[in-house]
CSV table of C-alpha atoms in Angstrom, one decimal:
chain,number,residue,atom,x,y,z
A,73,MET,CA,64.3,151.9,100.3
A,74,ALA,CA,66.7,154.3,102.0
A,75,ALA,CA,67.9,151.6,104.3
A,76,ALA,CA,68.7,149.4,101.3
A,77,ILE,CA,70.7,152.2,99.6
A,78,THR,CA,72.6,152.9,102.8
A,79,THR,CA,73.5,149.2,103.1
A,80,GLN,CA,74.7,149.0,99.5
A,81,SER,CA,76.8,152.2,99.9
A,82,SER,CA,78.4,150.8,103.1
A,83,PHE,CA,79.1,147.5,101.2
A,84,ASP,CA,80.9,149.4,98.4
A,85,VAL,CA,82.9,151.4,100.8
A,86,ASP,CA,84.0,148.3,102.7
A,87,LYS,CA,85.0,146.7,99.4
A,88,LEU,CA,87.0,149.7,98.3
A,89,THR,CA,88.7,149.9,101.7
A,90,PHE,CA,89.7,146.2,101.4
A,91,GLU,CA,91.1,146.9,97.9
A,92,ILE,CA,93.2,149.8,99.1
A,93,PHE,CA,94.6,148.0,102.1
A,94,SER,CA,95.3,144.9,100.0
A,95,ILE,CA,97.6,146.9,97.7
A,96,LEU,CA,99.3,148.6,100.7
A,97,GLU,CA,99.8,145.2,102.3
A,98,ASN,CA,101.3,143.9,99.1
A,99,LYS,CA,103.7,146.8,98.8
A,100,PHE,CA,105.0,147.0,102.3
A,101,LEU,CA,104.7,143.3,103.5
A,102,PHE,CA,105.4,141.4,100.3
A,103,GLY,CA,107.4,143.8,98.2
A,104,GLY,CA,107.6,144.0,94.4
A,105,TYR,CA,104.8,146.4,93.7
A,106,ASP,CA,106.4,149.0,91.5
A,107,ASP,CA,103.5,150.5,89.5
A,108,PRO,CA,103.5,154.2,90.4
A,109,ASN,CA,99.9,154.5,89.1
A,110,PRO,CA,98.0,151.5,90.5
A,111,LYS,CA,94.5,151.0,89.0
A,112,ILE,CA,92.2,150.5,91.9
A,113,ALA,CA,88.9,148.8,91.1
A,114,LEU,CA,86.3,151.2,92.4
A,115,SER,CA,83.2,149.2,91.7
A,116,GLN,CA,81.8,146.1,93.4
A,117,ASN,CA,81.6,144.3,90.1
A,118,ASP,CA,85.3,145.1,89.3
A,119,HIS,CA,86.3,143.9,92.8
A,120,GLN,CA,84.4,140.6,92.4
A,121,LYS,CA,86.0,140.1,89.0
A,122,HIS,CA,89.5,140.7,90.5
A,123,SER,CA,88.8,138.3,93.4
A,124,SER,CA,87.6,135.5,91.0
A,125,ASP,CA,90.9,135.8,89.0
A,126,GLY,CA,92.8,133.9,91.7
A,127,ARG,CA,91.6,130.7,93.3
A,128,VAL,CA,92.9,128.5,96.1
A,129,ARG,CA,93.4,124.9,94.9
A,130,VAL,CA,92.2,122.2,97.3
A,131,LEU,CA,92.6,118.4,97.1
A,132,SER,CA,90.6,116.1,99.3
A,133,ILE,CA,90.9,112.3,99.6
A,134,ASP,CA,88.4,110.1,101.3
A,135,GLY,CA,89.1,107.4,103.8
A,136,GLY,CA,88.4,103.8,103.5
A,137,ARG,CA,90.3,100.6,103.0
A,138,ALA,CA,93.3,100.1,100.7
A,139,THR,CA,91.3,99.8,97.5
A,140,SER,CA,89.8,103.3,98.1
A,141,GLY,CA,93.3,104.7,98.4
A,142,ILE,CA,94.4,102.9,95.3
A,143,LEU,CA,91.5,104.2,93.2
A,144,ALA,CA,92.3,107.7,94.4
A,145,ALA,CA,96.0,107.2,93.7
A,146,LYS,CA,95.2,106.0,90.1
A,147,SER,CA,93.1,109.2,89.6
A,148,LEU,CA,96.0,111.3,90.8
A,149,SER,CA,98.4,109.4,88.6
A,150,HIS,CA,96.3,110.3,85.6
A,151,LEU,CA,96.0,113.9,86.8
A,152,GLU,CA,99.7,114.3,87.3
A,153,SER,CA,100.3,112.9,83.8
A,154,CYS,CA,97.8,115.4,82.5
A,155,LEU,CA,99.5,118.3,84.3
A,156,ARG,CA,102.9,117.3,82.9
A,157,ARG,CA,101.6,117.0,79.4
A,158,LYS,CA,99.7,120.3,79.4
A,159,SER,CA,102.3,122.3,81.2
A,160,GLY,CA,105.3,120.9,79.3
A,161,ASN,CA,107.1,120.2,82.6
A,162,SER,CA,108.0,116.5,82.8
A,163,SER,CA,108.8,116.7,86.5
A,164,ALA,CA,105.6,118.5,87.6
A,165,SER,CA,104.0,117.0,90.7
A,166,ILE,CA,100.6,117.0,92.2
A,167,SER,CA,101.9,119.2,95.1
A,168,ASP,CA,102.9,121.9,92.6
A,169,TYR,CA,99.3,122.5,91.6
A,170,PHE,CA,97.5,122.3,94.9
A,171,ASP,CA,97.7,124.6,97.9
A,172,VAL,CA,95.8,122.4,100.4
A,173,VAL,CA,95.5,118.7,100.8
A,174,ALA,CA,93.2,116.8,103.2
A,175,GLY,CA,93.2,113.0,103.5
A,176,SER,CA,91.5,110.5,105.8
A,177,GLY,CA,92.4,106.9,106.4
A,178,SER,CA,94.2,105.4,103.3
A,179,GLY,CA,93.6,108.9,101.7
A,180,GLY,CA,95.7,110.4,104.5
A,181,VAL,CA,98.5,108.1,103.7
A,182,LEU,CA,98.3,109.0,100.1
A,183,ALA,CA,98.2,112.7,100.9
A,184,SER,CA,101.3,112.3,103.1
A,185,LEU,CA,103.3,110.5,100.4
A,186,LEU,CA,102.6,113.2,97.9
A,187,PHE,CA,103.0,116.3,100.0
A,188,THR,CA,106.0,115.5,102.3
A,189,ARG,CA,109.3,117.1,101.3
A,190,GLY,CA,112.3,114.9,100.5
A,191,LYS,CA,116.0,115.8,100.9
A,192,ASP,CA,116.0,117.4,97.4
A,193,GLY,CA,113.1,119.7,98.3
A,194,ARG,CA,110.7,117.9,96.0
A,195,PRO,CA,107.9,115.5,97.2
A,196,LEU,CA,109.0,112.1,98.5
A,197,PHE,CA,106.7,110.3,96.1
A,198,THR,CA,105.3,111.0,92.6
A,199,ALA,CA,101.7,109.9,92.0
A,200,ASP,CA,102.9,106.7,90.3
A,201,GLU,CA,105.3,105.9,93.2
A,202,ALA,CA,102.5,106.5,95.7
A,203,LEU,CA,100.2,104.2,93.8
A,204,ARG,CA,102.9,101.5,93.8
A,205,PHE,CA,103.4,102.0,97.6
A,206,LEU,CA,99.7,101.4,98.3
A,207,ILE,CA,99.5,98.4,96.0
A,208,GLU,CA,102.5,96.8,97.6
A,209,ASN,CA,101.2,97.4,101.1
A,210,ARG,CA,97.5,96.9,100.5
A,211,LYS,CA,97.3,93.7,102.6
A,212,LYS,CA,99.0,95.4,105.5
A,213,LEU,CA,96.6,98.3,105.2
A,214,ASN,CA,93.7,95.8,105.5
A,215,GLN,CA,94.6,93.8,108.6
A,216,SER,CA,91.9,91.4,109.5
A,217,VAL,CA,90.6,90.6,113.0
A,218,SER,CA,92.3,87.5,114.5
A,219,SER,CA,92.0,85.6,117.8
A,220,LYS,CA,94.5,87.9,119.3
A,221,GLY,CA,92.4,91.0,118.5
A,222,LEU,CA,91.4,91.6,122.1
A,223,LEU,CA,95.1,91.4,123.3
A,224,ARG,CA,96.1,93.8,120.6
A,225,ARG,CA,93.4,96.3,121.7
A,226,PHE,CA,94.8,96.4,125.2
A,227,CYS,CA,98.4,96.5,124.0
A,228,ARG,CA,97.8,99.3,121.4
A,229,PRO,CA,100.2,98.0,118.8
A,230,ARG,CA,101.3,100.0,115.8
A,231,GLY,CA,100.3,97.4,113.3
A,232,LYS,CA,102.0,95.9,110.2
A,233,MET,CA,102.2,99.3,108.5
A,234,GLU,CA,104.6,100.8,110.9
A,235,LYS,CA,107.7,99.4,109.2
A,236,PRO,CA,106.9,100.5,105.6
A,237,LEU,CA,105.7,103.9,106.9
A,238,ARG,CA,108.9,104.5,108.9
A,239,SER,CA,110.9,103.5,105.9
A,240,ALA,CA,109.0,105.9,103.6
A,241,PHE,CA,109.0,109.0,105.9
A,242,GLY,CA,112.1,108.5,108.1
A,243,GLU,CA,112.2,111.4,110.6
A,244,CYS,CA,110.0,113.7,108.6
A,245,THR,CA,107.4,115.6,110.6
A,246,LEU,CA,104.4,117.8,109.8
A,247,LYS,CA,106.8,120.7,109.4
A,248,ASP,CA,108.4,118.9,106.5
A,249,THR,CA,105.2,119.0,104.4
A,250,ILE,CA,105.3,121.2,101.3
A,251,LYS,CA,101.8,122.7,101.4
A,252,SER,CA,98.9,123.0,103.9
A,253,VAL,CA,98.1,119.5,105.1
A,254,LEU,CA,95.1,118.3,107.1
A,255,ILE,CA,94.8,114.6,108.2
A,256,PRO,CA,92.1,113.6,110.7
A,257,CYS,CA,91.8,110.9,113.3
A,258,TYR,CA,89.6,110.4,116.4
A,259,ASP,CA,91.2,110.9,119.8
A,260,LEU,CA,89.8,108.6,122.4
A,261,SER,CA,91.3,110.5,125.3
A,262,THR,CA,89.4,113.7,124.4
A,263,ARG,CA,86.5,111.9,122.7
A,264,ALA,CA,86.7,114.3,119.8
A,265,PRO,CA,88.2,114.5,116.3
A,266,PHE,CA,91.8,115.5,116.1
A,267,VAL,CA,93.2,117.0,112.9
A,268,PHE,CA,97.0,116.9,112.2
A,269,SER,CA,97.7,120.2,110.6
A,270,ARG,CA,100.9,121.7,109.1
A,271,ALA,CA,99.7,125.2,110.1
A,272,ASP,CA,99.3,124.1,113.8
A,273,ALA,CA,102.7,122.4,113.7
A,274,LEU,CA,104.4,125.6,112.6
A,275,GLU,CA,102.6,127.6,115.2
A,276,VAL,CA,103.2,125.3,118.2
A,277,ASP,CA,105.9,122.6,118.6
A,278,SER,CA,103.6,120.5,120.6
A,279,TYR,CA,101.4,119.9,117.6
A,280,ASP,CA,104.2,118.6,115.4
A,281,PHE,CA,104.1,114.9,114.8
A,282,LYS,CA,106.2,112.4,112.8
A,283,MET,CA,104.5,111.7,109.5
A,284,SER,CA,104.7,108.0,110.0
A,285,ASP,CA,102.8,108.4,113.3
A,286,VAL,CA,100.2,110.7,111.5
A,287,CYS,CA,99.6,107.9,109.0
A,288,LEU,CA,99.4,105.2,111.6
A,289,ALA,CA,96.8,107.3,113.5
A,290,THR,CA,94.5,107.9,110.5
A,291,ILE,CA,94.4,104.2,109.5
A,292,ALA,CA,94.1,102.7,113.0
A,293,GLU,CA,91.0,100.5,112.9
A,294,PRO,CA,89.3,100.3,116.3
A,295,MET,CA,87.9,96.8,115.8
A,296,VAL,CA,91.2,95.4,114.6
A,297,ASN,CA,94.1,97.0,116.4
A,298,GLY,CA,92.5,99.4,118.8
A,299,ALA,CA,93.8,102.9,119.4
A,300,VAL,CA,97.4,103.9,118.5
A,301,GLU,CA,99.1,105.8,121.2
A,302,LEU,CA,101.4,108.5,120.0
A,303,SER,CA,103.1,111.7,121.1
A,304,SER,CA,104.2,114.9,119.5
A,305,VAL,CA,107.9,115.4,118.6
A,306,ASP,CA,108.4,117.3,121.9
A,307,LYS,CA,106.4,114.8,123.9
A,308,LYS,CA,104.0,117.4,125.2
A,309,THR,CA,100.9,116.3,123.3
A,310,LYS,CA,99.7,112.7,123.6
A,311,ILE,CA,96.7,111.2,121.8
A,312,PHE,CA,95.0,107.8,121.5
A,313,ALA,CA,94.0,107.7,117.9
A,314,VAL,CA,91.7,105.6,115.8
A,315,ASP,CA,90.6,105.6,112.2
A,316,GLY,CA,90.3,109.1,110.5
A,317,GLY,CA,87.2,107.7,108.8
A,318,ILE,CA,85.4,107.8,112.1
A,319,ALA,CA,86.1,111.5,112.5
A,320,MET,CA,85.5,112.5,108.9
A,321,ASN,CA,85.5,110.0,106.1
A,322,ASN,CA,85.2,112.8,103.6
A,323,PRO,CA,87.4,115.7,104.7
A,324,THR,CA,86.4,118.1,101.9
A,325,ALA,CA,84.3,120.3,104.1
A,326,ALA,CA,87.1,120.5,106.7
A,327,ALA,CA,89.6,121.6,104.1
A,328,ILE,CA,87.3,124.3,102.7
A,329,THR,CA,86.6,125.6,106.2
A,330,HIS,CA,90.3,125.7,106.9
A,331,VAL,CA,90.9,127.9,103.9
A,332,LEU,CA,88.0,130.2,104.4
A,333,ASN,CA,88.9,130.8,108.1
A,334,ASN,CA,92.7,131.0,107.7
A,335,LYS,CA,93.2,134.6,106.5
A,336,GLN,CA,96.8,134.6,107.4
A,337,GLU,CA,97.7,132.0,104.8
A,338,PHE,CA,94.8,132.6,102.4
A,339,PRO,CA,94.2,136.4,102.7
A,340,LEU,CA,92.1,137.0,99.6
A,341,CYS,CA,89.9,133.9,99.7
A,342,LYS,CA,86.4,135.0,100.6
A,343,GLY,CA,84.0,132.3,99.4
A,344,VAL,CA,83.7,129.1,97.4
A,345,GLU,CA,84.0,131.1,94.1
A,346,ASP,CA,87.6,131.6,95.1
A,347,LEU,CA,88.3,127.9,95.3
A,348,LEU,CA,89.1,125.0,93.0
A,349,VAL,CA,88.3,121.7,94.7
A,350,VAL,CA,89.0,118.1,93.7
A,351,SER,CA,87.4,115.5,96.0
A,352,LEU,CA,88.4,111.9,95.5
A,353,GLY,CA,86.2,109.1,96.9
A,354,GLY,CA,86.5,105.3,96.6
A,355,GLY,CA,83.0,104.2,96.0
A,356,GLY,CA,81.1,101.4,97.6
A,357,GLU,CA,83.1,98.6,99.1
A,358,SER,CA,81.8,95.3,100.4
A,359,ASP,CA,83.3,92.2,101.9
A,360,PHE,CA,80.0,90.4,101.3
A,361,GLY,CA,79.0,91.6,97.9
A,362,THR,CA,75.4,92.9,97.9
A,363,LYS,CA,74.1,90.4,100.5
A,364,ASN,CA,73.9,90.7,104.2
A,365,LEU,CA,75.1,94.3,104.3
A,366,ASN,CA,73.9,94.6,107.9
A,367,SER,CA,75.4,91.4,109.2
A,368,SER,CA,78.3,92.9,111.2
A,369,PRO,CA,79.3,96.0,113.2
A,370,ALA,CA,82.0,96.6,110.5
A,371,ARG,CA,79.2,96.7,107.9
A,372,PHE,CA,77.3,99.3,109.9
A,373,ALA,CA,80.5,101.4,110.3
A,374,TRP,CA,81.0,101.2,106.5
A,375,ILE,CA,77.4,102.3,105.8
A,376,ALA,CA,77.8,105.2,108.3
A,377,GLY,CA,81.1,106.3,106.7
A,378,GLU,CA,79.8,106.1,103.1
A,379,GLY,CA,76.6,107.9,104.1
A,380,ALA,CA,78.6,110.7,105.8
A,381,SER,CA,80.8,111.0,102.7
A,382,ASP,CA,77.8,111.4,100.4
A,383,THR,CA,76.2,113.9,102.8
A,384,VAL,CA,79.4,116.0,102.7
A,385,ASP,CA,79.6,115.8,98.9
A,386,GLN,CA,76.0,116.9,98.6
A,387,ALA,CA,76.4,119.8,101.0
A,388,VAL,CA,79.6,121.0,99.4
A,389,SER,CA,78.2,120.7,95.9
A,390,MET,CA,75.2,122.8,96.8
A,391,ALA,CA,77.4,125.3,98.6
A,392,PHE,CA,79.2,126.0,95.3
A,393,GLY,CA,75.9,126.8,93.7
A,394,GLN,CA,76.3,128.1,90.2
A,395,CYS,CA,80.0,127.5,90.1
A,396,ARG,CA,79.9,123.9,91.3
A,397,THR,CA,80.5,122.5,87.7
A,398,SER,CA,83.6,124.7,87.2
A,399,ASN,CA,85.0,125.0,90.8
A,400,TYR,CA,84.2,121.6,92.3
A,401,VAL,CA,84.5,118.0,91.0
A,402,ARG,CA,83.9,114.7,92.8
A,403,ILE,CA,85.6,111.6,91.5
A,404,GLN,CA,84.6,108.1,92.7
A,405,ALA,CA,83.6,104.6,91.6
A,406,ASN,CA,80.0,104.1,90.7
A,407,GLY,CA,79.1,100.7,92.1
A,408,ILE,CA,80.1,98.1,94.7
A,409,ILE,CA,83.7,97.1,94.8
A,410,PRO,CA,84.1,93.3,95.2
A,411,ASN,CA,86.0,91.6,98.1
A,412,GLU,CA,89.5,92.9,97.7
A,413,LYS,CA,91.0,89.8,99.4
A,414,SER,CA,90.2,87.9,96.3
A,415,LEU,CA,91.6,90.6,93.9
A,416,LYS,CA,95.1,90.4,92.4
A,417,GLU,CA,97.1,93.5,91.5
A,418,ALA,CA,96.0,93.5,87.9
A,419,ASP,CA,92.4,93.2,89.0
A,420,ILE,CA,92.7,96.3,91.2
A,421,LEU,CA,94.4,98.3,88.5
A,422,GLY,CA,91.8,97.2,86.0
A,423,MET,CA,89.1,98.3,88.4
A,424,ALA,CA,90.8,101.7,88.7
A,425,GLU,CA,90.8,102.1,84.9
A,426,LYS,CA,87.2,101.2,84.8
A,427,MET,CA,86.3,103.8,87.4
A,428,LEU,CA,88.0,106.5,85.4
A,429,LYS,CA,86.0,105.5,82.3
A,430,GLN,CA,82.7,105.6,84.2
A,431,LYS,CA,80.4,108.6,83.8
A,432,ASN,CA,80.9,111.1,86.5
A,433,VAL,CA,78.3,111.0,89.3
A,434,GLU,CA,76.9,114.4,90.5
A,435,SER,CA,75.1,114.9,93.8
A,436,ILE,CA,71.7,116.5,94.0
A,437,LEU,CA,70.8,117.7,97.5
A,438,PHE,CA,68.2,115.4,99.1
A,439,LYS,CA,67.6,113.8,95.8
A,440,GLY,CA,70.4,111.3,95.5
A,441,LYS,CA,72.8,111.4,92.6
A,442,LYS,CA,72.6,111.6,88.8
A,443,ILE,CA,74.9,110.4,86.1
A,444,GLY,CA,76.7,113.2,84.2
A,445,GLU,CA,77.6,113.4,80.6
A,446,ASN,CA,81.4,113.3,81.1
A,447,THR,CA,83.5,110.5,82.4
A,448,ASN,CA,85.7,110.8,85.5
A,449,LEU,CA,88.7,111.0,83.3
A,450,ASP,CA,87.2,113.8,81.3
A,451,LYS,CA,86.5,115.7,84.5
A,452,LEU,CA,90.1,115.2,85.6
A,453,GLU,CA,91.5,116.4,82.3
A,454,SER,CA,89.3,119.5,82.3
A,455,PHE,CA,90.2,120.3,85.9
A,456,GLY,CA,93.8,119.8,85.1
A,457,GLY,CA,93.5,122.6,82.6
A,458,GLU,CA,92.0,124.9,85.3
A,459,LEU,CA,94.8,124.1,87.7
A,460,ILE,CA,97.4,125.1,85.1
A,461,LYS,CA,95.5,128.3,84.3
A,462,GLU,CA,95.7,129.2,88.0
A,463,GLN,CA,99.4,128.4,88.1
A,464,GLU,CA,100.1,130.6,85.1
A,465,ARG,CA,98.0,133.4,86.4
A,466,ARG,CA,100.0,133.6,89.6
A,467,LYS,CA,103.2,134.3,87.6
A,468,THR,CA,101.9,137.7,86.8
A,469,SER,CA,99.8,138.3,89.9
A,470,ILE,CA,100.3,141.4,92.1
A,471,LEU,CA,98.7,140.1,95.3
A,472,PRO,CA,99.5,136.6,96.7
A,473,ILE,CA,96.6,134.3,96.8
A,474,VAL,CA,98.5,131.9,99.1
A,475,ALA,CA,101.1,132.9,101.7
A,476,LEU,CA,102.1,129.7,103.5
A,477,LYS,CA,104.3,129.9,106.5
A,478,GLN,CA,107.7,128.3,106.1
A,479,ALA,CA,109.7,126.2,108.7
A,480,SER,CA,113.3,126.8,109.5
A,481,PRO,CA,115.8,125.3,107.0
A,482,SER,CA,116.7,122.4,109.3
A,483,PRO,CA,113.6,121.4,111.3
A,484,ARG,CA,114.9,117.9,112.0
A,485,THR,CA,118.0,119.1,113.8
A,486,SER,CA,116.1,120.9,116.6
A,487,SER,CA,112.7,120.9,118.1
A,488,ALA,CA,112.7,124.7,118.1
A,489,THR,CA,111.3,126.0,114.8
A,490,THR,CA,111.2,129.6,113.8
A,491,LEU,CA,108.8,131.0,111.2
A,492,SER,CA,110.4,132.6,108.3
A,493,THR,CA,108.9,135.5,106.3
A,494,LEU,CA,105.7,134.6,104.5
A,495,SER,CA,106.3,133.1,101.1
A,496,SER,CA,103.9,134.2,98.5
A,497,CYS,CA,102.6,131.6,96.1
């Protein structure tokens, strides 16, 4: 019993110490703390309440073929419309309301479109514009194997998406992203996953890559075009990349881990209760309908990817515990998506609208899934309200929940980038 009391006492002292140093850090490092009589929360319960008042907002987008990206883009289009309506800001963007974005495959392309800074300082694409980009390029995103497939594997071509991606991103690099960005691929040279990260790019120039190359890497299908060879901006890092879905089809866990272990940019985030997470999946896809699901290596790869995504969803959902219904939401289609080669644009958009009207599917660890009471659209609307509450809370916050590093004003004019002072968000 005495040992238990001692442990609890030490825990309270550690919490109080953290509270004191947090206020000192805010005063001397971030400025703006003028209250001569700060009210320091002395109890553990008060501290936990203070911590839960601010939450890091995370967006994760699954990999998959073009249809998956389009379904996710349609969800974000509705969410962006919701944020504009509820905030009263007609120019609000998805990147304004998220601190971290992770995207794999077509989801990585979507994340890049929404979180790369344009010349005016705003995102290059709105959610509607990103949706349009994916629809217009869906056939190029889904290149099929041809008789020249073997030759292409040896030549390591960039594929049909290179031109539209170069046109969309120009010379923008990871340093030009607005918020913390994580986009995975699999590097054949090291036989390990490789995650393109804004934080790494700002730390070391040899981890800064052009955004068009990042997108090409995360969508490179090994059985279609083989690996994509690319180098960092300073040519010091070279990788042979294939599809991000192989590395992590559902990057939600990677995004959460990044936040919880990055105390420099997310100093006050201690656990999942300090997070707001939106995870967007595509749902089941099939070139063969519901028949012969095991008839090709591509089908096995699809099954593996979908299984891994569901496992991550279940693990993350259980990790959130009691707060999973308020702090974590998963949006995805419930059912098999038909062969998209036979789908017209109107069909795909209609399918996206149908997905939003479906009942939300919730994961139960080791017990599959259950159908919730609310639709996917209801979930997005509700979560949009939580994102706005967090945005408003930060306007009067003393301590910064997010302190992202900033690149130099003109990162494209020189390979040397200096880190400015931390900007509190």
